[in-house]
């Protein structure tokens, strides 16, 4: 998009500066793989994972010493339309539960020795109701993206991104409907636990919001500020900052992927350093992953959000790297290369 002189120009100006993948490091990783005491390619996607880390860390010996799950929490004016089974106060309750170590993601991070940081994004000041007006103005949207960029300060070598926010699956559905078309019902999630009248209100809200903003969402960043939530904008910022800092990213579920989808529309290369940690149980998430070109690492039917699926994927990634780093070579193990 052409420069406008507005705050989003700082975001656009980053795109030509994004570092590429390192093919040299990938080649060196594959050279070591060929020496490990196993049939070539026998570890399947575990080998691909290590090559991916090498490419985006720019290391021939990739590291996962400081993995981090970053969770962003926000509230939405749209939630006042009774489009969620939970009251808006639930977002703050979940913040307290994360802090107390009581959520699923806390247990997963503890199991795999993964760091967890939780970021509150003005929970007491929800974004505006997207059915009647833009969620935020450009200055606030750009500042929220910048906040997400700063969230990775302090150092990490592998970043997983998750979120919590009452009503944010409907916000994500509006983003996907604006990006990809179809009907609103294609993008509003199904759930056996959900009252169908609730889903009908969600569909109506998505239809109304996208109709209101339809003429203004050709620019992906404008789409994001009109329809997005603060947690989604912050995740977009974290994705961009991770790229600049050579940090591979693991995406979580349906809502987190909305940030990646908008960046992908802005420039597909902006999310080349991202992996999909898992695919949720609803077909809409699988549809999104197909459109942004990401094959999930796990398929466990997890619909929780909150970074749980991505955190589980970090355990898999750590195991993949341990195999590459610590397996014996043919020479070390005195194993002949002609394995059955």
mmCIF file of C-alpha atoms in Angstrom, residues 50 60 87 116 124 137 152 164 181 190 210 236 243-244 250 259 274 277 292 303 325:
data_model
loop_
_atom_site.group_PDB
_atom_site.id
_atom_site.type_symbol
_atom_site.label_atom_id
_atom_site.label_comp_id
_atom_site.label_asym_id
_atom_site.label_seq_id
_atom_site.Cartn_x
_atom_site.Cartn_y
_atom_site.Cartn_z
ATOM 1 C CA UNK A 50 15.051 -28.464 12.884
ATOM 2 C CA UNK A 60 23.573 -24.056 11.800
ATOM 3 C CA UNK A 87 -19.525 -12.178 30.690
ATOM 4 C CA UNK A 116 5.067 -17.836 30.112
ATOM 5 C CA UNK A 124 -11.227 -2.023 31.618
ATOM 6 C CA UNK A 137 -8.318 4.752 15.518
ATOM 7 C CA UNK A 152 9.432 -10.005 23.183
ATOM 8 C CA UNK A 164 -7.709 -14.605 25.712
ATOM 9 C CA UNK A 181 -15.474 -13.692 1.721
ATOM 10 C CA UNK A 190 -19.439 -24.303 15.719
ATOM 11 C CA UNK A 210 -18.274 -6.515 7.708
ATOM 12 C CA UNK A 236 0.693 -9.096 14.749
ATOM 13 C CA UNK A 243 11.061 -11.790 12.325
ATOM 14 C CA UNK A 244 13.368 -8.817 12.768
ATOM 15 C CA UNK A 250 4.594 -20.859 16.721
ATOM 16 C CA UNK A 259 -3.180 -11.749 13.090
ATOM 17 C CA UNK A 274 5.799 -18.886 11.543
ATOM 18 C CA UNK A 277 1.357 -25.249 16.395
ATOM 19 C CA UNK A 292 -1.990 -18.990 4.831
ATOM 20 C CA UNK A 303 -10.411 -25.448 20.997
ATOM 21 C CA UNK A 325 21.636 -32.369 18.567
#
